[in-house]
mmCIF file of C-alpha atoms in Angstrom:
data_model
loop_
_atom_site.group_PDB
_atom_site.id
_atom_site.type_symbol
_atom_site.label_atom_id
_atom_site.label_comp_id
_atom_site.label_asym_id
_atom_site.label_seq_id
_atom_site.Cartn_x
_atom_site.Cartn_y
_atom_site.Cartn_z
ATOM 1 C CA VAL A 1 48.306 -42.097 209.641
ATOM 2 C CA PRO A 2 47.599 -40.479 212.970
ATOM 3 C CA PRO A 3 49.498 -41.472 216.008
ATOM 4 C CA HIS A 4 47.907 -44.617 217.610
ATOM 5 C CA LYS A 5 48.088 -44.666 221.663
ATOM 6 C CA ALA A 6 48.958 -48.037 223.029
ATOM 7 C CA PRO A 7 45.762 -49.361 224.858
ATOM 8 C CA ASP A 8 45.538 -49.580 228.350
ATOM 9 C CA PRO A 9 46.952 -52.816 229.821
ATOM 10 C CA VAL A 10 43.855 -53.888 230.888
ATOM 11 C CA HIS A 11 42.351 -54.112 227.746
ATOM 12 C CA TRP A 12 45.022 -56.315 225.914
ATOM 13 C CA LYS A 13 43.387 -58.425 223.367
ATOM 14 C CA PRO A 14 45.761 -59.487 220.611
ATOM 15 C CA THR A 15 44.937 -60.589 217.389
ATOM 16 C CA LEU A 16 47.250 -61.301 214.358
ATOM 17 C CA GLN A 17 48.519 -57.822 212.886
ATOM 18 C CA GLN A 18 50.893 -56.971 209.525
ATOM 19 C CA VAL A 19 52.859 -54.212 208.846
ATOM 20 C CA PHE A 20 54.282 -53.704 205.243
ATOM 21 C CA VAL A 21 57.385 -52.295 204.428
ATOM 22 C CA PRO A 22 57.561 -51.573 200.378
ATOM 23 C CA TYR A 23 60.927 -52.345 199.659
ATOM 24 C CA TRP A 24 64.055 -54.332 200.458
ATOM 25 C CA THR A 25 67.151 -55.344 198.372
ATOM 26 C CA LEU A 26 70.224 -57.756 198.600
ATOM 27 C CA GLU A 27 71.188 -57.571 194.756
ATOM 28 C CA SER A 28 74.877 -57.199 194.371
ATOM 29 C CA GLY A 29 76.371 -54.052 195.906
ATOM 30 C CA SER A 30 73.414 -53.278 197.802
ATOM 31 C CA SER A 31 72.458 -53.696 201.630
ATOM 32 C CA THR A 32 69.383 -53.717 203.650
ATOM 33 C CA GLU A 33 68.621 -53.065 207.439
ATOM 34 C CA LEU A 34 65.052 -53.568 208.929
ATOM 35 C CA GLU A 35 63.962 -51.285 211.773
ATOM 36 C CA ILE A 36 61.228 -52.538 213.882
ATOM 37 C CA ARG A 37 60.046 -50.476 216.704
ATOM 38 C CA ASN A 38 57.433 -51.744 219.644
ATOM 39 C CA ASN A 39 55.340 -48.942 220.615
ATOM 40 C CA VAL A 40 53.778 -50.289 223.666
ATOM 41 C CA LYS A 41 55.488 -49.179 226.609
ATOM 42 C CA TRP A 42 54.149 -52.075 228.978
ATOM 43 C CA ARG A 43 54.707 -55.335 226.902
ATOM 44 C CA ASP A 44 57.466 -56.922 224.796
ATOM 45 C CA LEU A 45 56.268 -57.829 221.316
ATOM 46 C CA THR A 46 57.666 -60.878 219.408
ATOM 47 C CA VAL A 47 57.907 -60.228 215.229
ATOM 48 C CA THR A 48 58.252 -62.485 212.397
ATOM 49 C CA PRO A 49 59.553 -60.473 209.586
ATOM 50 C CA VAL A 50 58.729 -62.053 206.204
ATOM 51 C CA ILE A 51 60.683 -60.717 203.023
ATOM 52 C CA ARG A 52 58.844 -61.221 199.667
ATOM 53 C CA THR A 53 60.332 -61.342 196.621
ATOM 54 C CA SER A 54 59.430 -59.757 193.369
ATOM 55 C CA THR A 55 58.074 -63.035 192.245
ATOM 56 C CA ALA A 56 55.804 -63.022 195.462
ATOM 57 C CA ARG A 57 57.861 -66.126 197.406
ATOM 58 C CA GLU A 58 57.792 -65.417 200.943
ATOM 59 C CA VAL A 59 60.591 -66.198 203.132
ATOM 60 C CA SER A 60 60.066 -66.048 206.754
ATOM 61 C CA LEU A 61 63.011 -64.810 209.018
ATOM 62 C CA GLN A 62 63.730 -65.714 212.840
ATOM 63 C CA PRO A 63 61.532 -63.996 214.822
ATOM 64 C CA VAL A 64 62.682 -61.341 217.254
ATOM 65 C CA THR A 65 61.427 -59.913 220.471
ATOM 66 C CA ILE A 66 61.408 -56.354 221.097
ATOM 67 C CA SER A 67 61.582 -54.918 224.419
ATOM 68 C CA THR A 68 58.887 -52.174 225.436
ATOM 69 C CA ASP A 69 59.545 -48.842 223.847
ATOM 70 C CA ASP A 70 62.575 -50.083 221.846
ATOM 71 C CA ILE A 71 63.898 -50.439 218.460
ATOM 72 C CA ARG A 72 65.912 -53.795 216.787
ATOM 73 C CA MET A 73 67.870 -53.320 213.805
ATOM 74 C CA ILE A 74 68.106 -56.401 211.503
ATOM 75 C CA ASP A 75 71.085 -56.745 208.940
ATOM 76 C CA LEU A 76 69.075 -58.261 206.068
ATOM 77 C CA ARG A 77 72.038 -59.921 204.474
ATOM 78 C CA GLN A 78 72.781 -61.725 207.597
ATOM 79 C CA ALA A 79 69.186 -62.897 208.129
ATOM 80 C CA VAL A 80 68.492 -63.964 204.850
ATOM 81 C CA PHE A 81 71.794 -65.897 204.570
ATOM 82 C CA ALA A 82 70.712 -68.069 207.515
ATOM 83 C CA VAL A 83 67.697 -69.196 205.590
ATOM 84 C CA ALA A 84 68.026 -68.538 202.029
ATOM 85 C CA PRO A 85 71.525 -67.768 200.837
ATOM 86 C CA GLU A 86 70.133 -68.243 197.383
ATOM 87 C CA LEU A 87 68.846 -64.831 197.454
ATOM 88 C CA LEU A 88 72.119 -63.000 197.970
ATOM 89 C CA ASP A 89 73.305 -60.927 195.250
ATOM 90 C CA GLN A 90 71.379 -62.273 192.582
ATOM 91 C CA PRO A 91 69.517 -59.602 190.021
ATOM 92 C CA ASP A 92 66.238 -60.291 191.149
ATOM 93 C CA SER A 93 66.809 -60.172 194.948
ATOM 94 C CA PHE A 94 64.537 -57.278 196.049
ATOM 95 C CA GLY A 95 60.781 -56.893 197.128
ATOM 96 C CA SER A 96 58.908 -55.949 200.211
ATOM 97 C CA VAL A 97 58.692 -56.739 203.846
ATOM 98 C CA VAL A 98 55.816 -57.948 205.946
ATOM 99 C CA LEU A 99 56.278 -57.615 209.593
ATOM 100 C CA ARG A 100 53.580 -60.209 211.507
ATOM 101 C CA PHE A 101 53.052 -59.859 215.232
ATOM 102 C CA SER A 102 50.135 -60.109 217.661
ATOM 103 C CA ALA A 103 48.803 -56.861 219.275
ATOM 104 C CA ASN A 104 45.570 -54.881 219.493
ATOM 105 C CA HIS A 105 46.812 -52.689 216.736
ATOM 106 C CA PHE A 106 48.798 -52.630 213.574
ATOM 107 C CA ALA A 107 50.488 -49.257 215.095
ATOM 108 C CA ASN A 108 51.959 -50.916 217.935
ATOM 109 C CA ILE A 109 54.708 -51.887 215.860
ATOM 110 C CA PHE A 110 56.820 -49.186 213.230
ATOM 111 C CA GLY A 111 58.868 -50.972 210.574
ATOM 112 C CA ALA A 112 61.165 -49.150 207.769
ATOM 113 C CA SER A 113 64.046 -50.441 205.919
ATOM 114 C CA ILE A 114 67.226 -48.631 205.214
ATOM 115 C CA VAL A 115 68.748 -49.189 201.740
ATOM 116 C CA THR A 116 72.174 -48.429 201.006
ATOM 117 C CA ARG A 117 74.787 -48.806 197.882
ATOM 118 C CA ASP A 118 78.097 -50.244 198.909
ATOM 119 C CA ARG A 119 80.701 -47.669 198.571
ATOM 120 C CA SER A 120 78.238 -44.866 198.534
ATOM 121 C CA PRO A 121 77.208 -42.247 201.067
ATOM 122 C CA ILE A 122 73.642 -42.149 199.949
ATOM 123 C CA SER A 123 70.962 -44.357 202.020
ATOM 124 C CA PHE A 124 67.232 -44.693 201.201
ATOM 125 C CA HIS A 125 64.703 -44.810 204.202
ATOM 126 C CA PHE A 126 61.286 -46.637 203.287
ATOM 127 C CA ASP A 127 58.653 -46.212 205.981
ATOM 128 C CA GLU A 128 56.024 -48.921 206.500
ATOM 129 C CA GLY A 129 52.589 -48.355 204.378
ATOM 130 C CA VAL A 130 49.299 -48.811 205.486
ATOM 131 C CA THR A 131 47.236 -50.945 203.072
ATOM 132 C CA ASP A 132 43.358 -50.513 203.170
ATOM 133 C CA THR A 133 41.899 -52.590 200.412
ATOM 134 C CA SER A 134 38.230 -51.854 201.749
ATOM 135 C CA SER A 135 37.559 -49.593 199.032
ATOM 136 C CA GLY A 136 38.755 -51.149 196.133
ATOM 137 C CA SER A 137 40.249 -48.132 194.435
ATOM 138 C CA GLY A 138 42.515 -45.086 195.135
ATOM 139 C CA THR A 139 45.297 -42.985 194.440
ATOM 140 C CA MET A 140 48.685 -42.689 195.440
ATOM 141 C CA GLU A 141 50.941 -39.856 194.547
ATOM 142 C CA THR A 142 54.649 -39.160 194.987
ATOM 143 C CA ILE A 143 57.514 -37.295 193.747
ATOM 144 C CA TRP A 144 60.344 -37.987 191.198
ATOM 145 C CA TRP A 145 63.908 -36.135 190.807
ATOM 146 C CA LEU A 146 66.458 -36.533 188.398
ATOM 147 C CA PRO A 147 69.086 -33.750 189.532
ATOM 148 C CA GLU A 148 71.404 -34.264 186.661
ATOM 149 C CA THR A 149 71.125 -36.367 183.275
ATOM 150 C CA THR A 150 73.902 -39.056 184.472
ATOM 151 C CA ALA A 151 71.726 -39.780 187.606
ATOM 152 C CA SER A 152 69.299 -42.994 188.016
ATOM 153 C CA ASP A 153 65.730 -43.203 189.102
ATOM 154 C CA TYR A 154 63.838 -46.076 190.322
ATOM 155 C CA LEU A 155 60.164 -46.351 190.673
ATOM 156 C CA ILE A 156 59.175 -49.388 193.073
ATOM 157 C CA LEU A 157 55.831 -50.528 193.265
ATOM 158 C CA SER A 158 54.811 -53.078 195.728
ATOM 159 C CA ASN A 159 51.319 -54.783 196.173
ATOM 160 C CA ALA A 160 50.900 -56.031 199.697
ATOM 161 C CA SER A 161 47.336 -57.072 199.209
ATOM 162 C CA ASP A 162 46.524 -60.777 198.603
ATOM 163 C CA LYS A 163 44.670 -59.776 195.474
ATOM 164 C CA PRO A 164 46.027 -58.843 191.857
ATOM 165 C CA LEU A 165 46.249 -54.984 191.632
ATOM 166 C CA SER A 166 45.807 -53.104 188.168
ATOM 167 C CA GLY A 167 46.142 -49.726 187.607
ATOM 168 C CA THR A 168 47.531 -46.895 185.233
ATOM 169 C CA LEU A 169 51.084 -45.130 186.234
ATOM 170 C CA ALA A 170 51.474 -42.057 185.177
ATOM 171 C CA LEU A 171 54.671 -40.133 185.138
ATOM 172 C CA SER A 172 54.188 -36.062 184.718
ATOM 173 C CA ASP A 173 57.287 -33.499 184.420
ATOM 174 C CA ALA A 174 57.526 -30.182 185.148
ATOM 175 C CA ILE A 175 56.408 -28.818 182.148
ATOM 176 C CA GLY A 176 53.375 -30.727 181.676
ATOM 177 C CA ARG A 177 54.473 -33.812 179.540
ATOM 178 C CA SER A 178 52.841 -37.035 180.661
ATOM 179 C CA LEU A 179 53.626 -40.548 180.248
ATOM 180 C CA LYS A 180 50.864 -43.265 181.084
ATOM 181 C CA GLN A 181 51.148 -46.907 181.503
ATOM 182 C CA ASN A 182 48.469 -49.875 182.394
ATOM 183 C CA LEU A 183 50.150 -52.473 185.017
ATOM 184 C CA ILE A 184 49.283 -55.276 186.920
ATOM 185 C CA ILE A 185 50.938 -56.255 190.062
ATOM 186 C CA GLY A 186 50.280 -59.846 191.331
ATOM 187 C CA PRO A 187 49.478 -60.671 194.917
ATOM 188 C CA SER A 188 52.224 -60.001 197.286
ATOM 189 C CA GLN A 189 54.618 -58.822 194.503
#
């Protein structure tokens, strides 16, 4: 997505906006931090982070006000403990995040999650995704890598829309072998 220039203060006509962060987890041995940046240089913005579980349950976290041109980091373990402690350290404690706020454009906020494994030097950074459901179809490509046979690899798919998503997952390796699987992901799963 090309960089978005914040609108002139005279033209401030906010509407409800949403930014989707594709992954969080609080499974045993994992932690997640949310990074939320206010890209508007002349107005504080209040953002309500909402976590969606893999079963599409939504849990609203406490709203945060972010100063102009500033970044807030939220320890998701602490934030979830305050509103839904039953989600901590459970096998299915993962999902996506929706950042809801009022502004002129979704790009007035940047969101990301940083997932870490306890006692591991490796973290994973997931930037927000832009969801355009107007066309009804599309393709998304990425890469995968298993540096050694003992490594683990995870494929994370999330449906940010309010409609079921169906498609075909195709995994291809470097020598041209391919594995295809049809899949359906429910709304907000």
